[in-house]
PDB file of N, CA, C and O in Angstrom:
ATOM      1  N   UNK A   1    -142.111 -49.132  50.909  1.00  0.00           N
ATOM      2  CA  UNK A   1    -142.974 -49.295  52.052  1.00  0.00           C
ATOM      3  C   UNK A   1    -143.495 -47.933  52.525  1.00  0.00           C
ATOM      4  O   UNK A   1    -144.711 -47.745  52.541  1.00  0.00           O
ATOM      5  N   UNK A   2    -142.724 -47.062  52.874  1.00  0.00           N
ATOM      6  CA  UNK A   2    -143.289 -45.432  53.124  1.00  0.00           C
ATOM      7  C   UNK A   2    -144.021 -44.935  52.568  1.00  0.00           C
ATOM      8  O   UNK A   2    -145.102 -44.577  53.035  1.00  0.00           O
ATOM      9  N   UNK A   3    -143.664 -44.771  51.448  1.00  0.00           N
ATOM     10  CA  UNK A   3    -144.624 -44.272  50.315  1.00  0.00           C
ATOM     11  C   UNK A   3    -146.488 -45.373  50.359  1.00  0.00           C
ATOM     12  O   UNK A   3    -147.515 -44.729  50.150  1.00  0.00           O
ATOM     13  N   UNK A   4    -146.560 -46.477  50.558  1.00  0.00           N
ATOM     14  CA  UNK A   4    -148.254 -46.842  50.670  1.00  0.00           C
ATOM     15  C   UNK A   4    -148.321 -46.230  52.241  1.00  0.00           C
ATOM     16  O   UNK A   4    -149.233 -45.472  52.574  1.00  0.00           O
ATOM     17  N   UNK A   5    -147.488 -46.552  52.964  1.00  0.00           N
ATOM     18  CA  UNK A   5    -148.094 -46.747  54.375  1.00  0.00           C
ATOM     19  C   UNK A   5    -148.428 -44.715  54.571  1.00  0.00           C
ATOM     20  O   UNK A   5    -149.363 -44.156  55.145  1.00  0.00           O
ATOM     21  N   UNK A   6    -147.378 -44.180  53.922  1.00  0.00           N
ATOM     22  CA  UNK A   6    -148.317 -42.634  54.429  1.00  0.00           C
ATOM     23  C   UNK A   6    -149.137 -42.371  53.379  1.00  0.00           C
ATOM     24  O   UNK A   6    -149.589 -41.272  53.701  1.00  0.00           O
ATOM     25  N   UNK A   7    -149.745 -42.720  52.086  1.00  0.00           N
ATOM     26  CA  UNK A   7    -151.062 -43.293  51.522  1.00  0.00           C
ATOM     27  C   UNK A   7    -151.957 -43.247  51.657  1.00  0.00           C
ATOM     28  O   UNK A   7    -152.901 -42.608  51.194  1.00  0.00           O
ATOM     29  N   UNK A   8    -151.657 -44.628  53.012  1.00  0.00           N
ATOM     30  CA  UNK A   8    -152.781 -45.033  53.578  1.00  0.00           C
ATOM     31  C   UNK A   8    -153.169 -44.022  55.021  1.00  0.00           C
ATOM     32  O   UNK A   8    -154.338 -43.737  55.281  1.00  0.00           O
ATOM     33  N   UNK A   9    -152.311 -43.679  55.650  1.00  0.00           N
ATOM     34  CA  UNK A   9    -152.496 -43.158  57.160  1.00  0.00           C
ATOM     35  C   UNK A   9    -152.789 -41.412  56.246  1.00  0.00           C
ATOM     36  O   UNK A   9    -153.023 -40.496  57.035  1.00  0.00           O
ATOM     37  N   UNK A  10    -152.775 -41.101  55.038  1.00  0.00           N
ATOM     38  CA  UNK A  10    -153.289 -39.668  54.834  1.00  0.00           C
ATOM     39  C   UNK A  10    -154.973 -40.290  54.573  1.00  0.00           C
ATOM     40  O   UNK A  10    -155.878 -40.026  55.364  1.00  0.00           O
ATOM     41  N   UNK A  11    -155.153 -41.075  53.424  1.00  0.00           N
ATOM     42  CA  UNK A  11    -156.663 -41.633  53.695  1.00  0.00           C
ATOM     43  C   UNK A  11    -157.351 -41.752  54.584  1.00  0.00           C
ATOM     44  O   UNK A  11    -158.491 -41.329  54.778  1.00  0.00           O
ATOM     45  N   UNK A  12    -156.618 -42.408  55.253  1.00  0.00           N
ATOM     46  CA  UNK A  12    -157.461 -42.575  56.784  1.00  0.00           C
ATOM     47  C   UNK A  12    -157.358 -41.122  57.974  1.00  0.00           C
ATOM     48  O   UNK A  12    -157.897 -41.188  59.079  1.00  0.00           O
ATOM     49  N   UNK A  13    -156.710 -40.081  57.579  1.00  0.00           N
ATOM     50  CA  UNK A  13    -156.850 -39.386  58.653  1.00  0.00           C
ATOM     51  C   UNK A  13    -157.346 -38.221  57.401  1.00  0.00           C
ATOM     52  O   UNK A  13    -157.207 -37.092  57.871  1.00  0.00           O
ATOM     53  N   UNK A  14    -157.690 -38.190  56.469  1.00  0.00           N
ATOM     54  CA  UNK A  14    -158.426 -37.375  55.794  1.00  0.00           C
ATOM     55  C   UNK A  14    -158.142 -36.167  55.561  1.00  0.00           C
ATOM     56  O   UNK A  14    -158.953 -35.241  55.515  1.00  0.00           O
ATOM     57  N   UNK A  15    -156.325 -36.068  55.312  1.00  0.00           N
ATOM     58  CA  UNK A  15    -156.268 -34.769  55.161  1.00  0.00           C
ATOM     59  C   UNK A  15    -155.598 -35.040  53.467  1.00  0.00           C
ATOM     60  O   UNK A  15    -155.299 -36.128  52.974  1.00  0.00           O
ATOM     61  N   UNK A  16    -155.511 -33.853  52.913  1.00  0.00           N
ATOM     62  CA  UNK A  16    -155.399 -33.597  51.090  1.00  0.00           C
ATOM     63  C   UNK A  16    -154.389 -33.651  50.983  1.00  0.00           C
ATOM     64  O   UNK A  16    -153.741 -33.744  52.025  1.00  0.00           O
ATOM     65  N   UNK A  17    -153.847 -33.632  50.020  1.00  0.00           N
ATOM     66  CA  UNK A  17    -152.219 -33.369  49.461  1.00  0.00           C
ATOM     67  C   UNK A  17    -151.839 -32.286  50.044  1.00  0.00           C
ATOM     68  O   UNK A  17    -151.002 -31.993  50.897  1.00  0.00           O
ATOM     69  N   UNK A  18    -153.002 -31.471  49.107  1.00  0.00           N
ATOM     70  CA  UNK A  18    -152.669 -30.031  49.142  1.00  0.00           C
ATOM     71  C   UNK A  18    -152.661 -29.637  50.245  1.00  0.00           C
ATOM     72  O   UNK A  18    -152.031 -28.587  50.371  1.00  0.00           O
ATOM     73  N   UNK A  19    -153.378 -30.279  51.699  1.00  0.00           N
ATOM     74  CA  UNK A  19    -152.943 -29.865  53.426  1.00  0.00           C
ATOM     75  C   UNK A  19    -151.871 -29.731  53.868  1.00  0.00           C
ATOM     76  O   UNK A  19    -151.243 -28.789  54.351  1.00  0.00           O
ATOM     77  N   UNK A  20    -151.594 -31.254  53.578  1.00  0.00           N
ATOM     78  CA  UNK A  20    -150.369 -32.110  53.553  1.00  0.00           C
ATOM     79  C   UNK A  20    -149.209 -31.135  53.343  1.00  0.00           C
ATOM     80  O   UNK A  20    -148.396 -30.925  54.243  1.00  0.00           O
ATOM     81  N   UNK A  21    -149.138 -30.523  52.108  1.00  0.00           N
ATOM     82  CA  UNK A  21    -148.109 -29.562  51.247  1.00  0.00           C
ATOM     83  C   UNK A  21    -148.084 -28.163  52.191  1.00  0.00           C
ATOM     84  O   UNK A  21    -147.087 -27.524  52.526  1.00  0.00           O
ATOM     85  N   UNK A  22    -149.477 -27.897  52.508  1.00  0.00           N
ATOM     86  CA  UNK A  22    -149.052 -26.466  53.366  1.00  0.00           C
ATOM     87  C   UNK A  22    -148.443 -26.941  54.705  1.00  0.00           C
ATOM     88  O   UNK A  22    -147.393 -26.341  54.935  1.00  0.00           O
ATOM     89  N   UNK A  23    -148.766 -27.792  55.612  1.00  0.00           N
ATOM     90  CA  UNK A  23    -148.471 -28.072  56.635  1.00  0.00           C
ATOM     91  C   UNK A  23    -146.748 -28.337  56.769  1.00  0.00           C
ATOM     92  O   UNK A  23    -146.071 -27.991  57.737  1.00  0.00           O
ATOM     93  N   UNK A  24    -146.101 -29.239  55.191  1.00  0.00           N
ATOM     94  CA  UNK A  24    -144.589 -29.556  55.245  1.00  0.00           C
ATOM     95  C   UNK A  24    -144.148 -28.732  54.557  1.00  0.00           C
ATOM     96  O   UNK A  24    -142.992 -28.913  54.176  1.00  0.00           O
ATOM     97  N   UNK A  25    -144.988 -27.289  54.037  1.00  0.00           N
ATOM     98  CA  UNK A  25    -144.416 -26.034  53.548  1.00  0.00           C
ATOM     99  C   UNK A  25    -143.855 -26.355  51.993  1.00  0.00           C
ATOM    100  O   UNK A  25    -142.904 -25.678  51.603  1.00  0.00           O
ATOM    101  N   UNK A  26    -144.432 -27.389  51.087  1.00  0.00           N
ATOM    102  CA  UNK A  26    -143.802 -27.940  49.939  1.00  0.00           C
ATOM    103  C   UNK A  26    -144.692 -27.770  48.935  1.00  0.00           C
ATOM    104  O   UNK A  26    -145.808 -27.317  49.190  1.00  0.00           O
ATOM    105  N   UNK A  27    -144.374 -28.065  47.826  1.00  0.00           N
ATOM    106  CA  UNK A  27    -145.816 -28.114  46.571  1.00  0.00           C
ATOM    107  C   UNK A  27    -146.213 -29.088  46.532  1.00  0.00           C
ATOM    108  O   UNK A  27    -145.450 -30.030  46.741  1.00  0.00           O
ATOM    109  N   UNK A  28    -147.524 -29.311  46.261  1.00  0.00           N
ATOM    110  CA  UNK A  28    -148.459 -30.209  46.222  1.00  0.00           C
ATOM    111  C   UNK A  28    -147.987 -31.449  45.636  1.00  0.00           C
ATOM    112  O   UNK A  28    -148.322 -32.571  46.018  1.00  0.00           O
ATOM    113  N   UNK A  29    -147.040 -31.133  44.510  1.00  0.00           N
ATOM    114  CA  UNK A  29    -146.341 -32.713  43.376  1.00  0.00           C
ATOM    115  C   UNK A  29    -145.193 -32.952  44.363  1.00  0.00           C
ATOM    116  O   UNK A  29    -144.505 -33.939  44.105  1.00  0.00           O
ATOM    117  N   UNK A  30    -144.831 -32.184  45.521  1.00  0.00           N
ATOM    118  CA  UNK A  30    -143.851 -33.218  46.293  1.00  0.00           C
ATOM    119  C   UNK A  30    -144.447 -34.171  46.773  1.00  0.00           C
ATOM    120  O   UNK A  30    -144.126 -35.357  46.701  1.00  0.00           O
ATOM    121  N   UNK A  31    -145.883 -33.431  47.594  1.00  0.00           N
ATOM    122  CA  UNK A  31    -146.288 -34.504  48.379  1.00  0.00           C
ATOM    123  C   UNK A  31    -146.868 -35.928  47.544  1.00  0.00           C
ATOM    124  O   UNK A  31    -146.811 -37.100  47.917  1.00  0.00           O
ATOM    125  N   UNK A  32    -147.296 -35.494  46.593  1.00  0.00           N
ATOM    126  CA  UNK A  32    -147.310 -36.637  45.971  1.00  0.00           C
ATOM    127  C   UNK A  32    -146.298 -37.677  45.204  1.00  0.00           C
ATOM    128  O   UNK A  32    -146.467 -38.882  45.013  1.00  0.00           O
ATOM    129  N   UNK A  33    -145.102 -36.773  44.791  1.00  0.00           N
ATOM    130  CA  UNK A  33    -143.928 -37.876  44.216  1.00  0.00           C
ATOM    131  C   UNK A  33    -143.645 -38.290  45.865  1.00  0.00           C
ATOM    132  O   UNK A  33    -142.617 -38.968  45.848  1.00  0.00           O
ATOM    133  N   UNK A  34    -144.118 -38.164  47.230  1.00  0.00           N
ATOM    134  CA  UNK A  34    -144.027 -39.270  48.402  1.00  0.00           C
ATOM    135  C   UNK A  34    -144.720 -40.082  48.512  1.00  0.00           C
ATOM    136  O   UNK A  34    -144.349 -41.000  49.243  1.00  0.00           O
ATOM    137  N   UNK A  35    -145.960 -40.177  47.917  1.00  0.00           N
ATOM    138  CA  UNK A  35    -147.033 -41.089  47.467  1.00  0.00           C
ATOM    139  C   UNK A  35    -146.438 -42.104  46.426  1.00  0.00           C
ATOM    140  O   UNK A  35    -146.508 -43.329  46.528  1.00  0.00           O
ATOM    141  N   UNK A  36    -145.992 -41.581  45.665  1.00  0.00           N
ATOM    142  CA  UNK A  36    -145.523 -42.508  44.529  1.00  0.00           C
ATOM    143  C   UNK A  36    -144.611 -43.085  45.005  1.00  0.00           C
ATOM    144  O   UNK A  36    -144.524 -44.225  44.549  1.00  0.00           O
ATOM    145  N   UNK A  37    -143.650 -42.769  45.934  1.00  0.00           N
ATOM    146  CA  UNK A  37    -142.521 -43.565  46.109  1.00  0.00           C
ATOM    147  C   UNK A  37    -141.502 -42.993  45.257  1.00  0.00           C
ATOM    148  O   UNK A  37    -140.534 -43.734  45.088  1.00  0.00           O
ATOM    149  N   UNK A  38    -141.453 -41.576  44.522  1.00  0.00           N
ATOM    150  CA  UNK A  38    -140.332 -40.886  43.669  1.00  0.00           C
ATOM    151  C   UNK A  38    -139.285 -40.575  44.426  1.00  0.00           C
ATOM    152  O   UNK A  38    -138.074 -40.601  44.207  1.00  0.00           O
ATOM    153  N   UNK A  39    -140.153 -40.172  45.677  1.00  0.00           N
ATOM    154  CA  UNK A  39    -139.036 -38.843  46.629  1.00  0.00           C
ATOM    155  C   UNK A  39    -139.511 -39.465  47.933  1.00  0.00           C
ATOM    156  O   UNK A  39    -140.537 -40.068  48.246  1.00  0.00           O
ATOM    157  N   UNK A  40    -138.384 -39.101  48.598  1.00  0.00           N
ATOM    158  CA  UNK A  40    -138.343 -39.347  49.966  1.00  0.00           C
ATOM    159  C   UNK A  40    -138.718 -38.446  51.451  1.00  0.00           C
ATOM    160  O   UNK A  40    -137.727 -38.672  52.145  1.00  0.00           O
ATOM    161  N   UNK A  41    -139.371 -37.820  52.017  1.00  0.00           N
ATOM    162  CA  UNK A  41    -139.124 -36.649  53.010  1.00  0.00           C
ATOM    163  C   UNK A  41    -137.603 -36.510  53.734  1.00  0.00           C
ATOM    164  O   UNK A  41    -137.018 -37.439  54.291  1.00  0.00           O
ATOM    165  N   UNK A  42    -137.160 -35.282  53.608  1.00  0.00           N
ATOM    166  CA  UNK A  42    -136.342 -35.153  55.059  1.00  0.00           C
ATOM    167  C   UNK A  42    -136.592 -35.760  56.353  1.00  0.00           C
ATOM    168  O   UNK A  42    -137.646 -36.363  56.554  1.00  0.00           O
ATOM    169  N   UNK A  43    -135.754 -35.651  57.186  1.00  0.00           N
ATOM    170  CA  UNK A  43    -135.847 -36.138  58.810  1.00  0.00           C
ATOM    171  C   UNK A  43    -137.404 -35.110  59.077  1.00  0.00           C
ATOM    172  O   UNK A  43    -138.579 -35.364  59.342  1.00  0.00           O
ATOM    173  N   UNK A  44    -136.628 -33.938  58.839  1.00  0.00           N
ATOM    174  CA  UNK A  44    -137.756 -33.011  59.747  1.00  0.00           C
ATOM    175  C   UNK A  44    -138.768 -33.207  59.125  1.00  0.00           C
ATOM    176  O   UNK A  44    -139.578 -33.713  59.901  1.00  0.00           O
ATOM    177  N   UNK A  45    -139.433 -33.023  57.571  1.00  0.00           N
ATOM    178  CA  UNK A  45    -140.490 -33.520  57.239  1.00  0.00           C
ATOM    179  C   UNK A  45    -141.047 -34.686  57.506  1.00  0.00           C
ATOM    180  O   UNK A  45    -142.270 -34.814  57.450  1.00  0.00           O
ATOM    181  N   UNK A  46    -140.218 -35.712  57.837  1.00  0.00           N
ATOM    182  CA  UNK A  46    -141.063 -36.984  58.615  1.00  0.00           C
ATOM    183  C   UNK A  46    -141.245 -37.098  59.642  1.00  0.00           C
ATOM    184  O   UNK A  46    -141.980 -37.986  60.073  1.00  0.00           O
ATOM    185  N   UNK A  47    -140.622 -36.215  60.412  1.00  0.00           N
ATOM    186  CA  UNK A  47    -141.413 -35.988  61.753  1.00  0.00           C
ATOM    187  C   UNK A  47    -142.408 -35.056  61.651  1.00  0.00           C
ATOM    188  O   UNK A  47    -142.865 -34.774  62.759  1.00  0.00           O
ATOM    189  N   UNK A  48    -142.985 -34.394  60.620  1.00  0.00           N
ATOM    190  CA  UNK A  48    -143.849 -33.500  60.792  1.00  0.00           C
ATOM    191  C   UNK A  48    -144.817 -34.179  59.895  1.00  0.00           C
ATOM    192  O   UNK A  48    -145.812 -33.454  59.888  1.00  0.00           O
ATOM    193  N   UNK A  49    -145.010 -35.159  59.174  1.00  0.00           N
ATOM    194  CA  UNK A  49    -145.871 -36.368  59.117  1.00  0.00           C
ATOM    195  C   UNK A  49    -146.399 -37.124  59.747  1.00  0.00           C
ATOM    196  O   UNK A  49    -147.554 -37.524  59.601  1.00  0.00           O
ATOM    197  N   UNK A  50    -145.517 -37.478  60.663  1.00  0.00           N
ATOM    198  CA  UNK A  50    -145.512 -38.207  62.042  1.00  0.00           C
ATOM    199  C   UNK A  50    -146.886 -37.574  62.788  1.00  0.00           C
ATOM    200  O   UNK A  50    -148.040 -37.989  62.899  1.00  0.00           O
ATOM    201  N   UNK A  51    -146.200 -36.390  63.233  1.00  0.00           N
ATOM    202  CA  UNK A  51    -147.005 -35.470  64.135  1.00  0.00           C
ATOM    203  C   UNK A  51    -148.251 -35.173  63.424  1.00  0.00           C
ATOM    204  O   UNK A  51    -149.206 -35.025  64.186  1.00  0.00           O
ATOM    205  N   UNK A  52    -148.520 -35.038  62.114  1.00  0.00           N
ATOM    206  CA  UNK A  52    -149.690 -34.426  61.482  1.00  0.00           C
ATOM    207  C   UNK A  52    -150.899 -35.813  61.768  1.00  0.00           C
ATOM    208  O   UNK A  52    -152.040 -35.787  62.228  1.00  0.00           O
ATOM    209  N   UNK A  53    -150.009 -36.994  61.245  1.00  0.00           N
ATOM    210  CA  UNK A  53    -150.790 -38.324  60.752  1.00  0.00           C
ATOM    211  C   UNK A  53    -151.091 -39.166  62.260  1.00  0.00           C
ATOM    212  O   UNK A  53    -151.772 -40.189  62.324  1.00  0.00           O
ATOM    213  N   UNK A  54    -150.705 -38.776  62.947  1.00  0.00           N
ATOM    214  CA  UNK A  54    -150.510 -39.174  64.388  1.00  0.00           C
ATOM    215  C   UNK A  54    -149.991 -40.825  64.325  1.00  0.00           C
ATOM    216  O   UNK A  54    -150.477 -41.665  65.081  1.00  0.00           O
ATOM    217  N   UNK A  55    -149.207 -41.068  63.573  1.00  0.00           N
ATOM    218  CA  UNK A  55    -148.132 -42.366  63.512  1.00  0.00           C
ATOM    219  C   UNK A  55    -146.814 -42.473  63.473  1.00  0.00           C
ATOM    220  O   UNK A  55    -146.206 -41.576  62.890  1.00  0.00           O
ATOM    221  N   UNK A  56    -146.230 -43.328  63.938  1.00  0.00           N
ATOM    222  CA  UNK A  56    -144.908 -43.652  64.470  1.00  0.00           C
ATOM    223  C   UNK A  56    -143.913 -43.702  63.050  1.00  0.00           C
ATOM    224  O   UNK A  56    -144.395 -44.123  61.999  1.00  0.00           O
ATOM    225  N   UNK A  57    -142.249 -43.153  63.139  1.00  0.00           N
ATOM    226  CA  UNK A  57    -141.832 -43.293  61.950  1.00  0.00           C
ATOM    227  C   UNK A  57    -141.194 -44.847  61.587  1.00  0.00           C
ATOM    228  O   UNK A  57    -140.821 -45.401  60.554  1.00  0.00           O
ATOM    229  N   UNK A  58    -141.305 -45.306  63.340  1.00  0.00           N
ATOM    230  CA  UNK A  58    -141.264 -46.881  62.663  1.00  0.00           C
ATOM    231  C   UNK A  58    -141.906 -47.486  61.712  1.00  0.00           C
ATOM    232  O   UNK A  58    -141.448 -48.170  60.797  1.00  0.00           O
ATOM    233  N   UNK A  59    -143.423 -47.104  62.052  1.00  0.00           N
ATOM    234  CA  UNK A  59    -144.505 -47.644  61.203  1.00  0.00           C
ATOM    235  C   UNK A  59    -144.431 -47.423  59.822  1.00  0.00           C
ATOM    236  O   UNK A  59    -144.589 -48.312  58.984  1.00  0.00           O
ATOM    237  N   UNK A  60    -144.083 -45.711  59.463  1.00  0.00           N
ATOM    238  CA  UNK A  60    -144.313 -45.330  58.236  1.00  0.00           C
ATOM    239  C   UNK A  60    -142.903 -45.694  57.349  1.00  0.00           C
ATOM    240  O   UNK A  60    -142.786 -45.375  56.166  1.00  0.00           O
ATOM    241  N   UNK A  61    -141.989 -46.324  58.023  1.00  0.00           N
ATOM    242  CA  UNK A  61    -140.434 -46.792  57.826  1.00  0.00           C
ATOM    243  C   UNK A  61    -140.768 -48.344  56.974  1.00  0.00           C
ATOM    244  O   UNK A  61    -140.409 -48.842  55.907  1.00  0.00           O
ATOM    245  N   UNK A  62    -141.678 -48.762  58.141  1.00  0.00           N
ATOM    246  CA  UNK A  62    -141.389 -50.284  57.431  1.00  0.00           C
ATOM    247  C   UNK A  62    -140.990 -51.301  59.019  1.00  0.00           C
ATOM    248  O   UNK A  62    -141.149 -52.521  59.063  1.00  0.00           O
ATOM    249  N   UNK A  63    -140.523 -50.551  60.069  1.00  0.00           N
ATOM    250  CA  UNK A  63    -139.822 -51.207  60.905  1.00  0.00           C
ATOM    251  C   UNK A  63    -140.968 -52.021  62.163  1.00  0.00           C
ATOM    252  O   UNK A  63    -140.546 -52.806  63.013  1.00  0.00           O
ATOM    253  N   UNK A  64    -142.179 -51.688  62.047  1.00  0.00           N
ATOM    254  CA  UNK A  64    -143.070 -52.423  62.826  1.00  0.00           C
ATOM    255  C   UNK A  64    -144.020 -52.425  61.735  1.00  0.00           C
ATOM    256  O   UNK A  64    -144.022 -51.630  60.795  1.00  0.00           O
ATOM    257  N   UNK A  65    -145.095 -53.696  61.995  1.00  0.00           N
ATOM    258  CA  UNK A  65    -146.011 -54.023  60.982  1.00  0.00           C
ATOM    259  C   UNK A  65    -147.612 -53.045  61.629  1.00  0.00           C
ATOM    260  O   UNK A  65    -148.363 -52.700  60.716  1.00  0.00           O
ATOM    261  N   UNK A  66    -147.982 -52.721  62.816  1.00  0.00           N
ATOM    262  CA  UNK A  66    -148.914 -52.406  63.130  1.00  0.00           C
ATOM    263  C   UNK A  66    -149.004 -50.924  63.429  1.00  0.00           C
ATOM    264  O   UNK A  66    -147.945 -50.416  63.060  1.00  0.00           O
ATOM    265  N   UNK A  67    -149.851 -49.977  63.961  1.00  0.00           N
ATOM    266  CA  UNK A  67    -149.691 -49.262  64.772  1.00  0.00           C
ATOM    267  C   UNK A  67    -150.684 -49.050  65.579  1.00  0.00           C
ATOM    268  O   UNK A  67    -151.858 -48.745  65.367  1.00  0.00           O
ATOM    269  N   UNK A  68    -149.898 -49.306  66.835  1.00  0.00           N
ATOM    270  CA  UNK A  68    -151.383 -49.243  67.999  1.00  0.00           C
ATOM    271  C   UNK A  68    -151.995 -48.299  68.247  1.00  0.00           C
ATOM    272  O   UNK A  68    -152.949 -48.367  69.022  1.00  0.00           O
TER     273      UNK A  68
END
């Protein structure tokens, strides 16, 4: 579930992998084996997803279906 839903909320908020990667300080194939669903983020990296993507880690968890 994590892996489409931050996918989708990087599509829609239009930032790159490669943003993505400087912003959680990682290489570019992390952020994407999180795309794939290979690898998982840390706590702190998912809150700094959170904060980047401006969505809840319920949402990007799986634990609510929407985000308002």
């Amino acid at each position: 579930m994590f892996h489409e839903r931050f996918s989708e909320a990087m599509k829609q908020s239009g930032i790159t992998g490669k943003e993505m990667a400087d912003i959680l300080r990682v290489k570019p194939a992390t952020v994407s084996q999180y795309k794939s669903g290979r690898v998982r983020p840390s706590f702190e990296r998912l809150v700094l997803i959170c904060d980047t993507l401006d969505v809840s880690a319920d949402y990007l968890l799986g634990r609510k279906e929407i985000e308002p």
